[in-house]
Tab-separated table of C-alpha atoms in Angstrom:
chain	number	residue	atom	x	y	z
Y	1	UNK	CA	-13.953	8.693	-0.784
Y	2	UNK	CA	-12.133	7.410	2.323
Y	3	UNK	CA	-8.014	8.120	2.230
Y	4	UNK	CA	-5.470	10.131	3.876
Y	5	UNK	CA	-4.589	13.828	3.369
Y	6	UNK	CA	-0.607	15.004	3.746
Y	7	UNK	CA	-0.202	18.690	3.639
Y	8	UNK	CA	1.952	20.315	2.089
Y	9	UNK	CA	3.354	18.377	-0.689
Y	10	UNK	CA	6.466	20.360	-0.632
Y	11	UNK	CA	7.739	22.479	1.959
Y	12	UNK	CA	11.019	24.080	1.973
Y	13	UNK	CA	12.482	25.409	5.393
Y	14	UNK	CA	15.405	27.133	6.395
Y	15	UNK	CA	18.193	25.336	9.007
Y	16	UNK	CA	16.942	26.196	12.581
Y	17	UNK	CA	13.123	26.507	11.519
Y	18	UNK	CA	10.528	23.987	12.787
Y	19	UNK	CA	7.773	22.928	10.933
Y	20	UNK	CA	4.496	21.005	10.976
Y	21	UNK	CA	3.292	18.520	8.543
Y	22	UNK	CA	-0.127	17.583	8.524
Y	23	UNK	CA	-1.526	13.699	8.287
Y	24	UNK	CA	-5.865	13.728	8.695
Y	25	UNK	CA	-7.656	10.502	7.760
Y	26	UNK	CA	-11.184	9.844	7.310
Y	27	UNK	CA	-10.921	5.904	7.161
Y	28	UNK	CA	-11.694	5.646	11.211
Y	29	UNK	CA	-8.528	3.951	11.160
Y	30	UNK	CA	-7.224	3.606	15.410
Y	31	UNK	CA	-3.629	3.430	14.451
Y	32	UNK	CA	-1.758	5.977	12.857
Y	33	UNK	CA	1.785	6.340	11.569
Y	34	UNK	CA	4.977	8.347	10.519
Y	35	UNK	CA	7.384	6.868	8.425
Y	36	UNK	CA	10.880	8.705	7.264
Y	37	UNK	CA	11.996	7.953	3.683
Y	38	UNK	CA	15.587	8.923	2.064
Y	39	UNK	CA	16.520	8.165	-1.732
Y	40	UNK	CA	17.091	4.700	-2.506
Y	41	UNK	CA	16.087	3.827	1.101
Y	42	UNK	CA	12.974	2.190	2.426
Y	43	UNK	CA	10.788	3.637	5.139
Y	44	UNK	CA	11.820	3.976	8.848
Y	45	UNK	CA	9.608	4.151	11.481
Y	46	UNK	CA	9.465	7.588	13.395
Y	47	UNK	CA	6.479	7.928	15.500
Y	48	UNK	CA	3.059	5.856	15.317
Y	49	UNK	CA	-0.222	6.224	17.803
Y	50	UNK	CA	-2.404	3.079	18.661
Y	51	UNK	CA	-5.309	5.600	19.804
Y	52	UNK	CA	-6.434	9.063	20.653
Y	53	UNK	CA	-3.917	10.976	23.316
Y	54	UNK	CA	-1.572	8.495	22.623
Y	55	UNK	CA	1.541	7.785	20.658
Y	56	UNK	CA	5.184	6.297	20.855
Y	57	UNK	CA	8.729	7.053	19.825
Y	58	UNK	CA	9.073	4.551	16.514
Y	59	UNK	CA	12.817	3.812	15.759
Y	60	UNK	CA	13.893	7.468	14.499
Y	61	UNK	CA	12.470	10.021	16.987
Y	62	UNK	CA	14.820	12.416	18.142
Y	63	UNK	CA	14.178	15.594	16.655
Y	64	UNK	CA	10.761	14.933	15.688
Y	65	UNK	CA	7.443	15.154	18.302
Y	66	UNK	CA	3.938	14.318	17.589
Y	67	UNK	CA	0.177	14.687	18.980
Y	68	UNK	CA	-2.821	12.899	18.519
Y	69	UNK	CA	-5.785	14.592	20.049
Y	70	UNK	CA	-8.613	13.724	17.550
Y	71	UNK	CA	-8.018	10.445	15.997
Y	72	UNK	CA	-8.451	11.756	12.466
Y	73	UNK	CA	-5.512	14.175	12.989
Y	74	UNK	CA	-1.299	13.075	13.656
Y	75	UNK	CA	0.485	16.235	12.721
Y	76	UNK	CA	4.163	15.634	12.932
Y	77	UNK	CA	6.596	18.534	14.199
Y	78	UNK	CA	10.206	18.217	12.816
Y	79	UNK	CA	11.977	20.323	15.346
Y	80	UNK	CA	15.247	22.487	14.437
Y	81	UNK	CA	16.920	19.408	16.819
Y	82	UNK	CA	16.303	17.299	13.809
Y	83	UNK	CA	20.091	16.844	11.979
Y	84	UNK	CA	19.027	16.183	9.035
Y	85	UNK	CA	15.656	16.752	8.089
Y	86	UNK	CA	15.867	16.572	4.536
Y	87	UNK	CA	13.265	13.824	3.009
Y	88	UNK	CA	9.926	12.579	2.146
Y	89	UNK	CA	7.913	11.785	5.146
Y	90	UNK	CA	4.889	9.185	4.466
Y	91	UNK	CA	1.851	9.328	7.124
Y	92	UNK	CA	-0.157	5.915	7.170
Y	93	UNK	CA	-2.789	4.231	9.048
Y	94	UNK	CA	-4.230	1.228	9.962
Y	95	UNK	CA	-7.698	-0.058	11.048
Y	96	UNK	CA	-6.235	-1.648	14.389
Y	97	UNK	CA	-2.761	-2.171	15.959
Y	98	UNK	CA	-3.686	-4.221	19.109
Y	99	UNK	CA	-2.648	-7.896	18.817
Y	100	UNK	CA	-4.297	-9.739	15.783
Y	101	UNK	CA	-6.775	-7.126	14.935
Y	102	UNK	CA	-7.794	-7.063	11.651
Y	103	UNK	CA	-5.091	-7.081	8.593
Y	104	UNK	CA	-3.531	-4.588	9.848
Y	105	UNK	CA	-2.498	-3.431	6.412
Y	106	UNK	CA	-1.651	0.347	6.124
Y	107	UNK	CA	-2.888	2.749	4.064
Y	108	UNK	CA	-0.330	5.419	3.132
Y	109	UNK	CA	-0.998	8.883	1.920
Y	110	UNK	CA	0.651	11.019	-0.726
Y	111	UNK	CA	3.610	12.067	1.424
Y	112	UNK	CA	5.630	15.483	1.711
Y	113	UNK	CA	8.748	16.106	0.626
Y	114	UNK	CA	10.351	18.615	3.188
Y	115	UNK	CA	13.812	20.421	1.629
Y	116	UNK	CA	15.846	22.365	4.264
Y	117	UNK	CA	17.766	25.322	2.434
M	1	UNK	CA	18.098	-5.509	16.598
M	2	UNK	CA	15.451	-6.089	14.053
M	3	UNK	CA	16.445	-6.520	10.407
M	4	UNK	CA	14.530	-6.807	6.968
M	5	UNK	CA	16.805	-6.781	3.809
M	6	UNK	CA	15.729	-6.686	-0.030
M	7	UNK	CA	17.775	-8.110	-2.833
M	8	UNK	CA	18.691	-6.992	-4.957
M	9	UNK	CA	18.866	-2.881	-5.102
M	10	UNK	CA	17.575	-2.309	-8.770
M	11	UNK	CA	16.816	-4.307	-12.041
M	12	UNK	CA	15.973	-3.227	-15.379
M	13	UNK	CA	13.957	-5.827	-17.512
M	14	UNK	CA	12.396	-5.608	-21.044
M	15	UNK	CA	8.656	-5.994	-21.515
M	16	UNK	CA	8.106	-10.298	-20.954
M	17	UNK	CA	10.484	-10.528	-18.379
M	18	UNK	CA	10.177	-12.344	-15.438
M	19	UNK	CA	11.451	-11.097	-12.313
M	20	UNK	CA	12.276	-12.642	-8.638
M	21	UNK	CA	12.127	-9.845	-5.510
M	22	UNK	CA	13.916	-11.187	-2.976
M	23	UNK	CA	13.072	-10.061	0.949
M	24	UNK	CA	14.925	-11.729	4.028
M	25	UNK	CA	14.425	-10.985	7.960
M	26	UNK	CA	16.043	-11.420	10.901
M	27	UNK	CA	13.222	-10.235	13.494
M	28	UNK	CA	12.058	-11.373	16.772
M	29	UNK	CA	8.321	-11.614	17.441
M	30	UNK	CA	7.608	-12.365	13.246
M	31	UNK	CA	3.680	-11.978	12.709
M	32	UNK	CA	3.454	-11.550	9.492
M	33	UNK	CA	5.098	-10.190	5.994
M	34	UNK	CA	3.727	-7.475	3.377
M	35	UNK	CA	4.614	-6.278	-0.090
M	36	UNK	CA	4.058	-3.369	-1.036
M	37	UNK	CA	4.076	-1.198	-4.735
M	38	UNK	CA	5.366	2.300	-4.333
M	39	UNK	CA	5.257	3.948	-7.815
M	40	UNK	CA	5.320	7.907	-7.221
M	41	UNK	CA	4.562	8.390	-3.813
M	42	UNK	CA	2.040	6.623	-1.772
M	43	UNK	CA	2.677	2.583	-1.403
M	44	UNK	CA	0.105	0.957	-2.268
M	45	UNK	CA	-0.397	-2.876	-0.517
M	46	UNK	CA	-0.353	-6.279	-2.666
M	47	UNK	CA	0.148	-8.634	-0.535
M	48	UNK	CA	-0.196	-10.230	3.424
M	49	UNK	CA	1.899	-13.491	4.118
M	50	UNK	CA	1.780	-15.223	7.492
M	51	UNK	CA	1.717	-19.012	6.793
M	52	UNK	CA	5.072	-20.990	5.169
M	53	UNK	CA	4.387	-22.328	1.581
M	54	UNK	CA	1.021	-21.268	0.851
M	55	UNK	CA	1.726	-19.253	-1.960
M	56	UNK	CA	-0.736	-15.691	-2.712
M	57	UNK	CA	-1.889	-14.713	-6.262
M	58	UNK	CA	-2.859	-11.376	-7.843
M	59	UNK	CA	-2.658	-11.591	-12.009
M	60	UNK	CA	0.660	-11.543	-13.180
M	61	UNK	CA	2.194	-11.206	-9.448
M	62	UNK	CA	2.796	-13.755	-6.647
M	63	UNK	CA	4.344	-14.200	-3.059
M	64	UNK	CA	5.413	-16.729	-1.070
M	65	UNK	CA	6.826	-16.905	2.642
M	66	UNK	CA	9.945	-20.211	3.994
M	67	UNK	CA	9.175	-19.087	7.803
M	68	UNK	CA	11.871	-21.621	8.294
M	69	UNK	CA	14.478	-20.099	6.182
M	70	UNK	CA	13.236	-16.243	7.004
M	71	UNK	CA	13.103	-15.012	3.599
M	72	UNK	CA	9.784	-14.356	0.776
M	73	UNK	CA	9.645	-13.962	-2.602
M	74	UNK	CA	7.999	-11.716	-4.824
M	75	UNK	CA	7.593	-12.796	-8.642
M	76	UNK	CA	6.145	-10.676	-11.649
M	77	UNK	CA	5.482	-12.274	-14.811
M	78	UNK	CA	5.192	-11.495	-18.153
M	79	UNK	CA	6.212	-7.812	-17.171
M	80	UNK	CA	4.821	-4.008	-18.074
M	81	UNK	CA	5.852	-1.293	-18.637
M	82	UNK	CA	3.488	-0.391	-15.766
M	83	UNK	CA	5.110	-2.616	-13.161
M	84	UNK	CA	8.407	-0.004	-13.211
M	85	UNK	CA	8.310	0.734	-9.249
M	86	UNK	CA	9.611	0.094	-5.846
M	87	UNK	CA	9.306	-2.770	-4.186
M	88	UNK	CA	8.921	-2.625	-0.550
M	89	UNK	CA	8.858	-5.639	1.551
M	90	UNK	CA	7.775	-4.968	5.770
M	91	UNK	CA	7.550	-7.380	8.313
M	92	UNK	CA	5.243	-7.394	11.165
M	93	UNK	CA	6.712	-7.516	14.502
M	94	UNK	CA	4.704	-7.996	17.893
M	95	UNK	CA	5.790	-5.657	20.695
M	96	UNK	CA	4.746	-6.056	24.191
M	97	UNK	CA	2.328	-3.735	25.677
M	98	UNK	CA	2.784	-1.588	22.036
M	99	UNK	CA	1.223	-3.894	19.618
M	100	UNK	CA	2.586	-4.261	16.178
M	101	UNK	CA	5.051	-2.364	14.173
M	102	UNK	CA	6.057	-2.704	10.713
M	103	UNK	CA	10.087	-3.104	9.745
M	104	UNK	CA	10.908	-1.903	6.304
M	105	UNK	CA	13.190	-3.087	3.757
M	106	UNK	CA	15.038	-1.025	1.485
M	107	UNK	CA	13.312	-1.773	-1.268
M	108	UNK	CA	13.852	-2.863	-4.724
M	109	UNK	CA	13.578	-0.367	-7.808
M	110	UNK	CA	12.490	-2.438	-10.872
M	111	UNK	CA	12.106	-0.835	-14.147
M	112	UNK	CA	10.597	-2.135	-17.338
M	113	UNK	CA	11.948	-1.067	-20.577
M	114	UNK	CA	9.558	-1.498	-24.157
């Protein structure tokens, strides 16, 4: 079955640590996406990638970096910059981003809920 | 700056209910405007709007876009138990030379009591 695959789930890390979450897809999606959500809030955009070796700062960036070097993998680095890195981070993808391209409809996966201690 | 806005925060219904999701935007470059169902985790689409007035249709749940007035609605009938989620509404904004990004609201938390 086609989907997305976050790893970890859960991940706890301690202030000044960085950490990697993982985001692989096996939907041939083009786009991919990194989304930032806090309780009772709704997602914000932190970094998303129209295609392979590429990728640009969504509306949340600093203190987070990305790379896309296969287009089934966007691993997302929060960095010990990041203030407050305490939520549940949402990878997501869609089949194409370029102008009019299909629906455009993202597919989220499970997400990861990162708790700094 | 771009904005997308949900009304209201949080509902609680009984089973039977009907309820009204509200989503309004203040974007530049609107393309289009999705709902989506996040229940645990992972959102899960229900519906694409990009035309004014033409409303969309899944069972008990419907959407409709006023491009003219910038808002949509999202109505669920004859409510479940089933239908307790967030709401999220997103708008589809054209950027030059980057494509399309989606805007998030804040979502609306609906529960359903028996």
């Amino acid at each position: 079955d086609g989907g997305i695959t976050q790893s970890p789930k859960y991940l706890f890390r301690k202030e000044g640590q960085n950490v990697t979450l993982s985001c692989e897809q096996n939907l041939n999606h083009d786009a991919m996406y990194w989304y930032r959500q806090d309780p009772g809030q709704g997602l914000r955009l932190i970094y998303y990638s129209q295609i392979v070796n590429d990728f640009q700062k969504g509306d949340i960036a600093e203190g987070y970096s990305v790379s896309r070097e296969k287009k089934e993998s966007f691993p997302l680095t929060v960095t010990s910059a990041q203030k407050n890195p305490t939520a549940f981070y949402l990878c997501a993808s869609s089949i194409g981003f370029r102008g009019g391209s299909g629906a455009n409809v993202l597919t989220f996966g499970a997400g990861s809920r990162l708790t700094v201690l | 700056e771009d904005k997308v806005v949900q009304s209201p925060l949080s509902l609680v219904v009984h089973e039977g209910d009907t309820v009204t999701l509200n989503c309004s935007y203040e974007v530049t470059n609107f393309r289009s405007l999705l709902w989506y169902k996040q229940e645990k985790k992972a959102p899960t689409f229900l519906f694409m709007l990009t035309s004014s007035g033409i409303e969309k249709k899944s069972g008990r749940l419907s959407s409709i876009l006023d491009k003219k007035e910038l808002f949509s609605i999202l109505n669920i009938t004859a409510t479940q138990t089933g239908d307790s989620a967030v709401y999220l509404c997103a708008v589809k904004i054209r950027i030059k030379a980057a494509g399309n990004k989606l805007t998030f609201g804040g979502g609306t938390r609906v529960l359903v009591k028996p």
